[in-house]
Amino acid sequence: SAVISQKPSRDICQRGTSLTIQCQVDSQVTMMFWYRQQPGQSLTLIATANQGSEATYESGFVIDKFPISRPNLTFSTLTVSNMSPEDSSIYLCSAEIQNTEAFFGQGTRLTVV
Amino acid sequence: GENVEQHPSTLSVQEGDSAVIKCTYSDSASNYFPWYKQELGKGPQLIIDIRSNVGEKKDQRIAVTLNKTAKHFSLHITETQPEDSAVYFCAAKNTNAGKSTFGDGTTLTVKP
């Protein structure tokens, strides 16, 4: 298994600013993922972050808006840039063990005002 | 790409009864099917998973069944308890392709 620490757990931000979310895993993992989850809804994949390569973004998400870093096998960050109220959501990171079992962070509840 | 449908969207049972949640998938290349439990304010937690070479797996009160031919899999919770109340998500993944596709979730309420 893996334990994932995600921070901040919540934040209220002004529109036009940026927020960086951090995700720390207690073991080395190859693949990490970033999701967005609207309250009461399912998980939408933003991007896949592999160490040593550029993140792979899903349709509808772009690097300029959601830059991702993956400096090593235990850490990743997601930045939500130039925020607007539409970016208010829960953001989750996850890490996969042996390409199957996924473990999630606690989530970051973002409110943009 | 993969499409996962999950039913029902809400489920209410009496404590001690069984609960069943069903999912169908579209991509025959999917070979890994996890189930997650998400409690309010927390991230999803893996509770059980099944691989395509297995038809059924059980862990105490929780079991998952897989029908590869029909492309559907189900979560079974027996002897439900109030602490089982949560949102449950199924997912399907082709382990060679790298990403999971999630169902829309089922809100399970267990009434004491």
JSON list of C-alpha atoms in Angstrom, two decimals, chain B residues 3-102:
[
{"chain": "B", "resi": 3, "resn": "ASN", "atom": "CA", "xyz": [-16.96, 3.82, -20.87]},
{"chain": "B", "resi": 4, "resn": "VAL", "atom": "CA", "xyz": [-18.10, 2.65, -17.43]},
{"chain": "B", "resi": 5, "resn": "GLU", "atom": "CA", "xyz": [-21.73, 2.79, -16.35]},
{"chain": "B", "resi": 6, "resn": "GLN", "atom": "CA", "xyz": [-22.68, 2.31, -12.71]},
{"chain": "B", "resi": 7, "resn": "HIS", "atom": "CA", "xyz": [-26.08, 1.56, -11.18]},
{"chain": "B", "resi": 8, "resn": "PRO", "atom": "CA", "xyz": [-27.88, 2.49, -9.07]},
{"chain": "B", "resi": 9, "resn": "SER", "atom": "CA", "xyz": [-26.91, 6.07, -8.37]},
{"chain": "B", "resi": 10, "resn": "THR", "atom": "CA", "xyz": [-28.42, 5.86, -4.89]},
{"chain": "B", "resi": 11, "resn": "LEU", "atom": "CA", "xyz": [-29.14, 2.85, -2.70]},
{"chain": "B", "resi": 12, "resn": "SER", "atom": "CA", "xyz": [-30.76, 2.74, 0.70]},
{"chain": "B", "resi": 13, "resn": "VAL", "atom": "CA", "xyz": [-30.83, -0.45, 2.78]},
{"chain": "B", "resi": 14, "resn": "GLN", "atom": "CA", "xyz": [-31.63, -1.47, 6.32]},
{"chain": "B", "resi": 15, "resn": "GLU", "atom": "CA", "xyz": [-28.77, -2.41, 8.58]},
{"chain": "B", "resi": 16, "resn": "GLY", "atom": "CA", "xyz": [-28.03, -6.11, 8.19]},
{"chain": "B", "resi": 17, "resn": "ASP", "atom": "CA", "xyz": [-29.35, -6.32, 4.64]},
{"chain": "B", "resi": 18, "resn": "SER", "atom": "CA", "xyz": [-27.19, -6.85, 1.57]},
{"chain": "B", "resi": 19, "resn": "ALA", "atom": "CA", "xyz": [-26.29, -4.21, -0.99]},
{"chain": "B", "resi": 20, "resn": "VAL", "atom": "CA", "xyz": [-25.36, -4.79, -4.62]},
{"chain": "B", "resi": 21, "resn": "ILE", "atom": "CA", "xyz": [-23.87, -2.23, -7.00]},
{"chain": "B", "resi": 22, "resn": "LYS", "atom": "CA", "xyz": [-23.37, -3.05, -10.67]},
{"chain": "B", "resi": 23, "resn": "CYS", "atom": "CA", "xyz": [-21.06, -1.70, -13.35]},
{"chain": "B", "resi": 24, "resn": "THR", "atom": "CA", "xyz": [-20.68, -2.36, -17.04]},
{"chain": "B", "resi": 25, "resn": "TYR", "atom": "CA", "xyz": [-17.68, -1.51, -19.19]},
{"chain": "B", "resi": 26, "resn": "SER", "atom": "CA", "xyz": [-17.18, -1.26, -22.92]},
{"chain": "B", "resi": 27, "resn": "ASP", "atom": "CA", "xyz": [-13.51, -1.96, -23.66]},
{"chain": "B", "resi": 28, "resn": "SER", "atom": "CA", "xyz": [-12.72, -5.67, -23.78]},
{"chain": "B", "resi": 29, "resn": "ALA", "atom": "CA", "xyz": [-9.04, -4.79, -23.23]},
{"chain": "B", "resi": 30, "resn": "SER", "atom": "CA", "xyz": [-9.80, -3.68, -19.64]},
{"chain": "B", "resi": 31, "resn": "ASN", "atom": "CA", "xyz": [-8.32, -6.23, -17.28]},
{"chain": "B", "resi": 32, "resn": "TYR", "atom": "CA", "xyz": [-8.38, -4.63, -13.82]},
{"chain": "B", "resi": 33, "resn": "PHE", "atom": "CA", "xyz": [-11.53, -3.62, -11.91]},
{"chain": "B", "resi": 34, "resn": "PRO", "atom": "CA", "xyz": [-11.19, -1.86, -8.56]},
{"chain": "B", "resi": 35, "resn": "TRP", "atom": "CA", "xyz": [-13.87, -0.57, -6.21]},
{"chain": "B", "resi": 36, "resn": "TYR", "atom": "CA", "xyz": [-13.42, 2.53, -4.08]},
{"chain": "B", "resi": 37, "resn": "LYS", "atom": "CA", "xyz": [-15.25, 3.85, -1.04]},
{"chain": "B", "resi": 38, "resn": "GLN", "atom": "CA", "xyz": [-15.31, 7.59, -0.52]},
{"chain": "B", "resi": 39, "resn": "GLU", "atom": "CA", "xyz": [-16.45, 9.05, 2.75]},
{"chain": "B", "resi": 40, "resn": "LEU", "atom": "CA", "xyz": [-17.42, 12.69, 3.08]},
{"chain": "B", "resi": 41, "resn": "GLY", "atom": "CA", "xyz": [-14.41, 14.99, 2.93]},
{"chain": "B", "resi": 42, "resn": "LYS", "atom": "CA", "xyz": [-11.96, 12.21, 2.14]},
{"chain": "B", "resi": 43, "resn": "GLY", "atom": "CA", "xyz": [-10.27, 10.77, -0.90]},
{"chain": "B", "resi": 44, "resn": "PRO", "atom": "CA", "xyz": [-11.42, 7.46, -2.41]},
{"chain": "B", "resi": 45, "resn": "GLN", "atom": "CA", "xyz": [-10.13, 4.35, -0.66]},
{"chain": "B", "resi": 46, "resn": "LEU", "atom": "CA", "xyz": [-9.55, 1.07, -2.47]},
{"chain": "B", "resi": 47, "resn": "ILE", "atom": "CA", "xyz": [-11.69, -1.61, -0.82]},
{"chain": "B", "resi": 48, "resn": "ILE", "atom": "CA", "xyz": [-11.45, -4.54, -3.22]},
{"chain": "B", "resi": 49, "resn": "ASP", "atom": "CA", "xyz": [-10.30, -5.27, -6.74]},
{"chain": "B", "resi": 50, "resn": "ILE", "atom": "CA", "xyz": [-10.48, -8.07, -9.27]},
{"chain": "B", "resi": 51, "resn": "ARG", "atom": "CA", "xyz": [-8.42, -8.99, -12.28]},
{"chain": "B", "resi": 52, "resn": "SER", "atom": "CA", "xyz": [-9.78, -10.36, -15.51]},
{"chain": "B", "resi": 53, "resn": "ASN", "atom": "CA", "xyz": [-8.44, -13.86, -14.91]},
{"chain": "B", "resi": 54, "resn": "VAL", "atom": "CA", "xyz": [-10.64, -14.26, -11.83]},
{"chain": "B", "resi": 55, "resn": "GLY", "atom": "CA", "xyz": [-14.43, -14.54, -11.66]},
{"chain": "B", "resi": 56, "resn": "GLU", "atom": "CA", "xyz": [-14.99, -13.76, -8.01]},
{"chain": "B", "resi": 57, "resn": "LYS", "atom": "CA", "xyz": [-13.11, -12.40, -5.03]},
{"chain": "B", "resi": 58, "resn": "LYS", "atom": "CA", "xyz": [-14.20, -12.08, -1.43]},
{"chain": "B", "resi": 59, "resn": "ASP", "atom": "CA", "xyz": [-12.88, -10.19, 1.56]},
{"chain": "B", "resi": 60, "resn": "GLN", "atom": "CA", "xyz": [-14.96, -10.64, 4.71]},
{"chain": "B", "resi": 61, "resn": "ARG", "atom": "CA", "xyz": [-18.31, -8.91, 4.05]},
{"chain": "B", "resi": 62, "resn": "ILE", "atom": "CA", "xyz": [-17.31, -7.60, 0.64]},
{"chain": "B", "resi": 63, "resn": "ALA", "atom": "CA", "xyz": [-17.23, -9.55, -2.62]},
{"chain": "B", "resi": 64, "resn": "VAL", "atom": "CA", "xyz": [-16.80, -8.67, -6.26]},
{"chain": "B", "resi": 65, "resn": "THR", "atom": "CA", "xyz": [-17.87, -10.73, -9.26]},
{"chain": "B", "resi": 66, "resn": "LEU", "atom": "CA", "xyz": [-16.77, -10.31, -12.86]},
{"chain": "B", "resi": 67, "resn": "ASN", "atom": "CA", "xyz": [-18.44, -11.53, -16.04]},
{"chain": "B", "resi": 68, "resn": "LYS", "atom": "CA", "xyz": [-15.97, -10.87, -18.86]},
{"chain": "B", "resi": 69, "resn": "THR", "atom": "CA", "xyz": [-18.31, -12.10, -21.56]},
{"chain": "B", "resi": 70, "resn": "ALA", "atom": "CA", "xyz": [-21.07, -9.71, -20.58]},
{"chain": "B", "resi": 71, "resn": "LYS", "atom": "CA", "xyz": [-18.57, -7.01, -19.57]},
{"chain": "B", "resi": 72, "resn": "HIS", "atom": "CA", "xyz": [-20.02, -6.36, -16.18]},
{"chain": "B", "resi": 73, "resn": "PHE", "atom": "CA", "xyz": [-18.86, -6.58, -12.60]},
{"chain": "B", "resi": 74, "resn": "SER", "atom": "CA", "xyz": [-20.62, -6.14, -9.28]},
{"chain": "B", "resi": 75, "resn": "LEU", "atom": "CA", "xyz": [-19.88, -5.25, -5.68]},
{"chain": "B", "resi": 76, "resn": "HIS", "atom": "CA", "xyz": [-21.71, -7.17, -2.99]},
{"chain": "B", "resi": 77, "resn": "ILE", "atom": "CA", "xyz": [-21.77, -6.03, 0.63]},
{"chain": "B", "resi": 78, "resn": "THR", "atom": "CA", "xyz": [-23.39, -8.39, 3.12]},
{"chain": "B", "resi": 79, "resn": "GLU", "atom": "CA", "xyz": [-24.57, -7.65, 6.66]},
{"chain": "B", "resi": 80, "resn": "THR", "atom": "CA", "xyz": [-24.41, -3.93, 6.02]},
{"chain": "B", "resi": 81, "resn": "GLN", "atom": "CA", "xyz": [-23.58, -1.57, 8.87]},
{"chain": "B", "resi": 82, "resn": "PRO", "atom": "CA", "xyz": [-24.16, 2.19, 9.22]},
{"chain": "B", "resi": 83, "resn": "GLU", "atom": "CA", "xyz": [-20.42, 2.76, 8.73]},
{"chain": "B", "resi": 84, "resn": "ASP", "atom": "CA", "xyz": [-20.76, 1.28, 5.24]},
{"chain": "B", "resi": 85, "resn": "SER", "atom": "CA", "xyz": [-22.65, 4.46, 4.28]},
{"chain": "B", "resi": 86, "resn": "ALA", "atom": "CA", "xyz": [-20.52, 6.26, 1.69]},
{"chain": "B", "resi": 87, "resn": "VAL", "atom": "CA", "xyz": [-20.14, 6.83, -2.05]},
{"chain": "B", "resi": 88, "resn": "TYR", "atom": "CA", "xyz": [-18.83, 3.81, -3.93]},
{"chain": "B", "resi": 89, "resn": "PHE", "atom": "CA", "xyz": [-17.06, 4.05, -7.28]},
{"chain": "B", "resi": 90, "resn": "CYS", "atom": "CA", "xyz": [-16.22, 1.27, -9.68]},
{"chain": "B", "resi": 91, "resn": "ALA", "atom": "CA", "xyz": [-13.44, 1.62, -12.23]},
{"chain": "B", "resi": 92, "resn": "ALA", "atom": "CA", "xyz": [-12.04, -0.25, -15.19]},
{"chain": "B", "resi": 93, "resn": "LYS", "atom": "CA", "xyz": [-8.49, -0.19, -16.44]},
{"chain": "B", "resi": 94, "resn": "ASN", "atom": "CA", "xyz": [-6.34, -1.68, -19.13]},
{"chain": "B", "resi": 95, "resn": "THR", "atom": "CA", "xyz": [-3.09, -2.08, -17.22]},
{"chain": "B", "resi": 96, "resn": "ASN", "atom": "CA", "xyz": [-1.18, -1.69, -20.47]},
{"chain": "B", "resi": 97, "resn": "ALA", "atom": "CA", "xyz": [-2.78, 1.68, -21.23]},
{"chain": "B", "resi": 98, "resn": "GLY", "atom": "CA", "xyz": [-2.13, 3.47, -17.95]},
{"chain": "B", "resi": 99, "resn": "LYS", "atom": "CA", "xyz": [-5.33, 5.15, -16.81]},
{"chain": "B", "resi": 100, "resn": "SER", "atom": "CA", "xyz": [-8.56, 4.17, -15.09]},
{"chain": "B", "resi": 101, "resn": "THR", "atom": "CA", "xyz": [-12.10, 5.08, -16.08]},
{"chain": "B", "resi": 102, "resn": "PHE", "atom": "CA", "xyz": [-14.50, 5.61, -13.18]}
]
